[in-house]
Short mmCIF file of C-alpha atoms and ligand atoms in Angstrom, two decimals:
data_model
loop_
_atom_site.label_atom_id
_atom_site.label_comp_id
_atom_site.label_asym_id
_atom_site.label_seq_id
_atom_site.Cartn_x
_atom_site.Cartn_y
_atom_site.Cartn_z
CA UNK A 168 -33.91 6.08 12.77
CA UNK A 169 -31.26 4.41 14.59
CA UNK A 170 -27.72 5.10 13.07
CA UNK A 171 -25.58 2.08 12.38
CA UNK A 172 -22.35 2.83 14.40
CA UNK A 173 -20.51 -0.09 13.03
CA UNK A 174 -19.84 0.60 9.81
CA UNK A 175 -16.81 -0.86 7.22
CA UNK A 176 -13.78 0.83 8.29
CA UNK A 177 -11.25 -1.78 7.13
CA UNK A 178 -9.07 0.96 4.86
CA UNK A 179 -9.47 4.57 6.36
CA UNK A 180 -8.25 6.86 3.69
CA UNK A 181 -6.36 10.35 4.82
CA UNK A 182 -7.58 12.94 2.15
CA UNK A 183 -5.72 16.38 2.43
CA UNK A 184 -8.84 18.82 2.77
CA UNK A 185 -6.65 21.51 0.74
CA UNK A 186 -6.35 19.59 -2.48
CA UNK A 187 -8.92 19.54 -4.89
CA UNK A 188 -7.24 17.20 -6.86
CA UNK A 189 -6.40 14.47 -4.27
CA UNK A 190 -10.29 15.31 -2.87
CA UNK A 191 -11.69 14.24 -6.77
CA UNK A 192 -9.01 10.86 -6.71
CA UNK A 193 -10.39 9.67 -3.50
CA UNK A 194 -13.76 9.14 -4.93
CA UNK A 195 -12.63 6.37 -7.27
CA UNK A 196 -10.64 4.26 -4.90
CA UNK A 197 -12.03 1.40 -2.88
CA UNK A 198 -11.65 2.47 0.55
CA UNK A 199 -14.42 1.57 3.08
CA UNK A 200 -13.60 4.80 4.12
CA UNK A 201 -12.55 8.59 3.69
CA UNK A 202 -11.64 11.06 5.76
CA UNK A 203 -11.18 14.92 4.53
CA UNK A 204 -8.51 16.60 6.66
CA UNK A 205 -8.50 19.54 7.72
CA UNK A 206 -5.59 19.06 10.83
CA UNK A 207 -2.21 18.21 9.91
CA UNK A 208 -2.49 17.36 6.17
CA UNK A 209 -3.64 20.77 5.60
CA UNK A 210 -1.17 24.42 6.40
CA UNK A 211 -2.69 26.92 8.65
CA UNK A 212 -2.90 29.62 6.32
CA UNK A 213 -5.06 26.61 3.78
CA UNK A 214 -7.25 25.86 6.40
CA UNK A 215 -10.25 28.55 5.63
CA UNK A 216 -10.31 27.65 2.06
CA UNK A 217 -10.21 23.78 2.85
CA UNK A 218 -13.18 24.20 4.75
CA UNK A 219 -15.14 25.10 1.84
CA UNK A 220 -13.34 22.69 -0.69
CA UNK A 221 -14.18 19.71 2.01
CA UNK A 222 -18.13 21.09 2.01
CA UNK A 223 -18.19 21.21 -1.92
CA UNK A 224 -16.62 17.65 -2.22
CA UNK A 225 -18.91 16.30 0.14
CA UNK A 226 -21.62 17.83 -1.36
CA UNK A 227 -21.02 17.31 -4.89
CA UNK A 228 -18.91 14.10 -4.94
CA UNK A 229 -19.80 10.73 -5.43
CA UNK A 230 -18.78 8.67 -2.39
CA UNK A 231 -20.90 5.77 -2.58
CA UNK A 232 -20.21 2.85 -0.57
CA UNK A 233 -17.95 5.31 1.45
CA UNK A 234 -18.28 6.25 4.87
CA UNK A 235 -17.73 9.93 5.05
CA UNK A 236 -15.62 11.85 7.55
CA UNK A 237 -14.16 14.94 8.32
CA UNK A 238 -11.32 15.53 10.69
CA UNK A 239 -11.49 18.60 12.50
CA UNK A 240 -8.67 20.38 14.19
CA UNK A 241 -8.45 19.45 18.12
CA UNK A 242 -9.64 21.51 20.84
CA UNK A 243 -6.43 23.51 22.12
CA UNK A 244 -6.34 25.33 18.93
CA UNK A 245 -8.54 28.30 17.65
CA UNK A 246 -10.06 26.16 14.46
CA UNK A 247 -12.40 23.97 15.98
CA UNK A 248 -15.99 25.09 16.08
CA UNK A 249 -15.16 26.94 13.23
CA UNK A 250 -14.32 23.34 11.15
CA UNK A 251 -17.40 22.10 12.95
CA UNK A 252 -19.67 24.93 12.10
CA UNK A 253 -18.64 25.01 8.45
CA UNK A 254 -18.85 21.87 7.46
CA UNK A 255 -21.65 20.31 9.32
CA UNK A 256 -23.67 23.76 8.68
CA UNK A 257 -22.81 23.40 5.15
CA UNK A 258 -22.83 19.49 4.43
CA UNK A 259 -24.04 17.71 7.66
CA UNK A 260 -26.40 15.71 5.16
CA UNK A 261 -23.88 14.26 3.80
CA UNK A 262 -21.33 13.63 6.49
CA UNK A 263 -21.20 10.40 8.49
CA UNK A 264 -18.65 11.35 11.45
CA UNK A 265 -16.39 13.91 12.35
CA UNK A 266 -12.87 12.58 13.61
CA UNK A 267 -11.41 14.51 16.41
CA UNK A 268 -7.55 14.25 16.85
CA UNK A 269 -5.35 14.48 20.14
CA UNK A 270 -8.04 13.61 22.21
CA UNK A 271 -7.20 14.34 25.96
CA UNK A 272 -10.19 13.19 27.87
CA UNK A 273 -14.00 12.77 27.94
CA UNK A 274 -14.75 16.89 28.25
CA UNK A 275 -13.35 17.13 24.25
CA UNK A 276 -15.85 14.07 23.49
CA UNK A 277 -18.73 15.97 25.21
CA UNK A 278 -18.09 19.52 23.93
CA UNK A 279 -17.97 18.27 20.77
CA UNK A 280 -20.95 16.10 20.90
CA UNK A 281 -23.04 19.33 22.47
CA UNK A 282 -21.74 21.04 19.45
CA UNK A 283 -22.86 19.11 16.80
CA UNK A 284 -26.42 18.66 18.87
CA UNK A 285 -26.78 22.45 18.44
CA UNK A 286 -26.15 22.31 14.80
CA UNK A 287 -28.13 19.26 14.08
CA UNK A 288 -31.49 21.13 15.87
CA UNK A 289 -30.25 24.34 13.72
CA UNK A 290 -30.22 22.90 10.40
CA UNK A 291 -32.83 20.58 10.83
CA UNK A 292 -30.49 17.10 10.59
CA UNK A 293 -31.58 14.12 13.21
CA UNK A 294 -30.39 15.06 16.40
CA UNK A 295 -27.29 12.39 17.08
CA UNK A 296 -26.92 11.20 13.90
CA UNK A 297 -23.21 12.47 13.08
CA UNK A 298 -20.97 10.27 14.65
CA UNK A 299 -17.47 11.07 16.45
CA UNK A 300 -14.16 8.84 15.88
CA UNK A 301 -11.41 9.85 18.86
CA UNK A 302 -7.72 10.11 17.98
CA UNK A 303 -5.53 8.78 21.10
CA UNK A 304 -2.30 10.68 19.97
CA UNK A 305 -0.81 11.22 23.69
CA UNK A 306 -0.29 10.15 27.23
CA UNK A 307 -3.09 11.77 28.77
CA UNK A 308 -5.20 10.42 26.02
CA UNK A 309 -4.46 6.89 26.28
CA UNK A 310 -4.23 7.30 30.56
CA UNK A 311 -7.84 8.34 30.02
CA UNK A 312 -8.90 6.39 27.17
CA UNK A 313 -11.81 4.79 29.27
CA UNK A 314 -13.95 8.01 29.91
CA UNK A 315 -12.68 8.99 26.38
CA UNK A 316 -14.57 6.05 25.28
CA UNK A 317 -17.89 6.53 27.56
CA UNK A 318 -17.94 9.77 26.99
CA UNK A 319 -20.78 9.99 24.22
CA UNK A 320 -23.25 7.91 22.37
CA UNK A 321 -22.38 8.80 19.22
CA UNK A 322 -19.00 7.63 19.40
CA UNK A 323 -18.17 4.73 16.93
CA UNK A 324 -14.30 4.14 17.03
CA UNK A 325 -11.09 5.10 18.85
CA UNK A 326 -8.38 5.77 16.73
CA UNK A 327 -4.74 5.51 17.18
CA UNK A 328 -2.53 8.20 16.36
CA UNK A 329 1.10 6.78 15.93
CA UNK A 330 3.16 9.86 14.82
CA UNK A 331 1.76 12.88 17.69
CA UNK A 332 2.05 9.62 19.97
CA UNK A 333 5.45 8.62 19.48
CA UNK A 334 6.68 12.28 19.55
CA UNK A 335 4.74 12.89 22.80
CA UNK A 336 5.92 9.96 24.68
CA UNK A 337 9.68 11.02 23.61
CA UNK A 338 10.24 7.27 21.74
CA UNK A 339 13.03 7.19 19.56
CA UNK A 340 11.97 6.22 16.26
CA UNK A 341 11.58 8.99 13.26
CA UNK A 342 9.70 5.97 11.13
CA UNK A 343 6.33 6.25 12.13
CA UNK A 344 4.64 2.79 12.67
CA UNK A 345 7.96 1.38 12.50
CA UNK A 346 10.03 -0.08 15.80
CA UNK A 347 12.04 1.93 17.60
CA UNK A 348 15.97 0.74 17.28
CA UNK A 349 17.41 -0.78 20.25
CA UNK A 350 13.89 -1.89 21.64
CA UNK A 351 14.05 -5.79 21.38
CA UNK A 352 9.91 -6.20 21.30
CA UNK A 353 6.65 -4.61 20.25
CA UNK A 354 6.89 -1.45 21.17
CA UNK A 355 3.11 -0.57 20.21
CA UNK A 356 1.45 -3.62 21.77
CA UNK A 357 0.50 -2.04 24.87
CA UNK A 358 -1.08 0.96 23.22
CA UNK A 359 -2.86 -0.78 20.90
CA UNK A 360 -4.31 -3.51 23.47
CA UNK A 361 -4.71 -0.68 25.94
CA UNK A 362 -7.22 1.24 22.94
CA UNK A 363 -8.88 -2.11 21.64
CA UNK A 364 -9.55 -2.98 25.36
CA UNK A 365 -10.99 0.55 25.75
CA UNK A 366 -13.30 0.56 22.38
CA UNK A 367 -14.34 -3.20 22.89
CA UNK A 368 -15.73 -2.59 26.48
CA UNK A 369 -17.33 0.36 25.05
CA UNK A 370 -18.84 -1.55 21.85
CA UNK A 371 -16.43 0.68 19.49
CA UNK A 372 -14.38 -0.40 16.81
CA UNK A 373 -10.85 0.37 17.22
CA UNK A 374 -8.59 1.43 14.44
CA UNK A 375 -4.65 1.65 13.58
CA UNK A 376 -2.98 4.95 12.74
CA UNK A 377 -0.61 5.54 9.63
CA UNK A 378 2.36 3.90 8.33
CA UNK A 379 4.39 6.83 6.60
CA UNK A 380 6.47 4.73 4.46
CA UNK A 381 4.18 4.40 1.39
CA UNK A 382 6.28 3.00 -1.14
CA UNK A 383 7.21 -0.14 1.15
CA UNK A 384 3.55 -2.06 0.68
CA UNK A 385 5.17 -5.07 2.61
CA UNK A 386 6.34 -3.04 5.65
CA UNK A 387 2.51 -1.61 5.52
CA UNK A 388 1.27 -5.41 5.66
CA UNK A 389 3.06 -6.51 8.42
CA UNK A 390 1.99 -3.78 10.52
CA UNK A 391 -1.14 -3.61 9.55
CA UNK A 392 -1.72 -7.70 9.95
CA UNK A 393 -0.01 -6.91 13.53
CA UNK A 394 -3.21 -4.77 14.47
CA UNK A 395 -5.38 -7.45 12.81
CA UNK A 396 -4.30 -10.10 14.33
CA UNK A 397 -5.16 -8.49 17.80
CA UNK A 398 -8.67 -7.69 16.62
CA UNK A 399 -8.32 -4.14 15.17
CA UNK A 400 -11.03 -3.39 12.33
CA UNK A 401 -8.63 -1.52 10.35
CA UNK A 402 -6.18 1.07 9.28
CA UNK A 403 -5.54 4.21 8.10
CA UNK A 404 -3.80 4.23 4.24
CA UNK A 405 -1.86 7.27 2.90
CA UNK A 406 -1.52 6.10 -0.84
CA UNK A 407 -3.89 4.22 -3.07
CA UNK A 408 -1.24 1.56 -2.92
CA UNK A 409 -2.33 0.72 0.71
CA UNK A 410 -5.75 0.36 0.14
CA UNK A 411 -6.47 -2.96 -1.37
CA UNK A 412 -3.80 -4.40 1.22
CA UNK A 413 -5.32 -3.10 4.25
CA UNK A 414 -8.73 -4.56 2.77
CA UNK A 415 -7.20 -7.45 2.03
CA UNK A 416 -5.43 -7.86 5.70
CA UNK A 417 -8.41 -6.98 8.01
CA UNK A 418 -10.92 -9.29 6.02
CA UNK A 419 -10.77 -13.07 7.10
CA UNK A 420 -9.18 -15.03 4.15
CA UNK A 421 -11.22 -17.27 2.33
CA UNK A 422 -9.98 -20.40 4.17
CA UNK A 423 -11.02 -19.18 7.98
CA UNK A 424 -13.80 -17.62 6.41
CA UNK A 425 -15.40 -20.79 4.98
CA UNK A 426 -13.85 -22.33 8.40
CA UNK A 427 -16.07 -20.16 10.31
CA UNK A 428 -19.03 -20.87 8.75
CA UNK A 429 -18.56 -24.52 8.88
CA UNK A 430 -18.02 -24.21 12.60
CA UNK A 431 -21.54 -22.05 12.97
CA UNK A 432 -23.88 -25.08 11.10
CA UNK A 433 -22.17 -27.99 12.85
CA UNK A 434 -22.70 -25.91 16.45
CA UNK A 435 -26.21 -25.30 15.04
CA UNK A 436 -27.08 -28.63 14.03
CA UNK A 437 -25.28 -30.29 17.48
CA UNK A 438 -27.80 -28.04 19.54
CA UNK A 439 -31.08 -28.61 17.86
CA UNK A 440 -33.18 -31.01 18.45
CA UNK A 441 -32.12 -33.22 15.50
CA UNK A 442 -28.98 -33.29 16.50
CA UNK A 443 -29.60 -34.49 20.02
CA UNK A 444 -29.70 -30.89 22.08
CA UNK A 445 -25.78 -31.27 22.67
CA UNK A 446 -23.48 -28.23 24.11
CA UNK A 447 -20.53 -28.76 22.14
CA UNK A 448 -19.56 -31.60 18.87
CA UNK A 449 -16.63 -32.62 16.76
CA UNK A 450 -16.23 -30.77 13.55
CA UNK A 451 -13.50 -33.40 12.34
CA UNK A 452 -10.64 -33.33 15.23
CA UNK A 453 -11.78 -30.01 16.75
CA UNK A 454 -14.34 -29.52 19.40
CA UNK A 455 -16.73 -26.75 19.27
CA UNK A 456 -19.15 -25.44 22.09
CA UNK A 457 -21.00 -21.99 22.43
CA UNK A 458 -17.41 -19.90 23.13
CA UNK A 459 -16.10 -21.63 19.58
CA UNK A 460 -19.31 -20.55 17.89
CA UNK A 461 -19.17 -16.58 19.20
CA UNK A 462 -15.13 -16.85 17.76
CA UNK A 463 -16.82 -18.08 14.32
CA UNK A 464 -19.32 -15.41 14.28
CA UNK A 465 -16.45 -12.66 14.52
CA UNK A 466 -14.55 -13.86 11.73
CA UNK A 467 -17.85 -15.24 9.50
CA UNK A 468 -19.18 -11.13 10.29
CA UNK A 469 -16.43 -9.17 8.43
CA UNK A 470 -16.17 -12.32 5.68
CA UNK A 471 -20.01 -11.20 5.03
CA UNK A 472 -19.41 -7.83 5.14
CA UNK A 473 -16.43 -8.40 3.26
CA UNK A 474 -18.36 -9.82 0.80
CA UNK A 475 -16.57 -13.74 0.70
C1 GLV B 747 -2.03 10.42 13.19
O1 GLV B 747 -2.96 11.52 13.21
C2 GLV B 747 -0.68 10.77 13.52
O2 GLV B 747 -0.80 11.29 14.62
O3 GLV B 747 -0.24 9.37 13.50
MG1 MG B 748 -2.17 13.34 14.38
#
């Protein structure tokens, strides 16, 4: 069986692994992905218990229709290996990916890949079945993002972690996801594009990180639209109020979707024998060609996946 590494991820819901109420509630929300967190949403003294709560939630919860991810702690801590062993041995059959935070170079991804392979062999899971999401959260990770994106066939996404990233580069803002005061342009543009290029060069998805002003839905929408406009596939959501907005922003509008399907139909006709095997055609006032077909396919693909 080959694993589908291109799963829907318009909204990726953060769920603290130490909180049984949130683990329960998350199951009823329309997020494309959930990630049950053992890292920064889990206090150090709660991590041990959270591993077991997560195993139980994965095995006994109803996560139908959702990509199931667990975020483990990063390799500079002493928690990572036990996070991985406990979660994958306990619930590997009900888990799609592990998220590895604060990735700094390719060896950190490879180390997780090797550990996963051993556990999969030991417990009789398909080898390579569990995917990896790599979070870029500091300057070293961003500088090495190309080698990180190429580090393992298990990789599915590169994920931007703005809170840790802003801290790591001394960006002068305390509002995660918002622009730092005093800078007249988009302070995130370079970082987002760098991540997107590395992801696309290796056929991975690119996911934008959290927006912490959870009651400011319009602020979330604006930041999400920026990432969606560049080509990102989805964004983290921290609150039920952000889920639908994220699903909407990372899906094409009905109008764009319909237009994309029209381009595909018109181009298919123009290049067919009945259409005269032409390399380009007119759709209303718009000239379309093979490159237009590719652009339309991106929008149509997302629209079909969103059920438009
Ligand atoms: C997420 O992990 C972040 O640091 O923004
Ligand atoms: Mg972080």
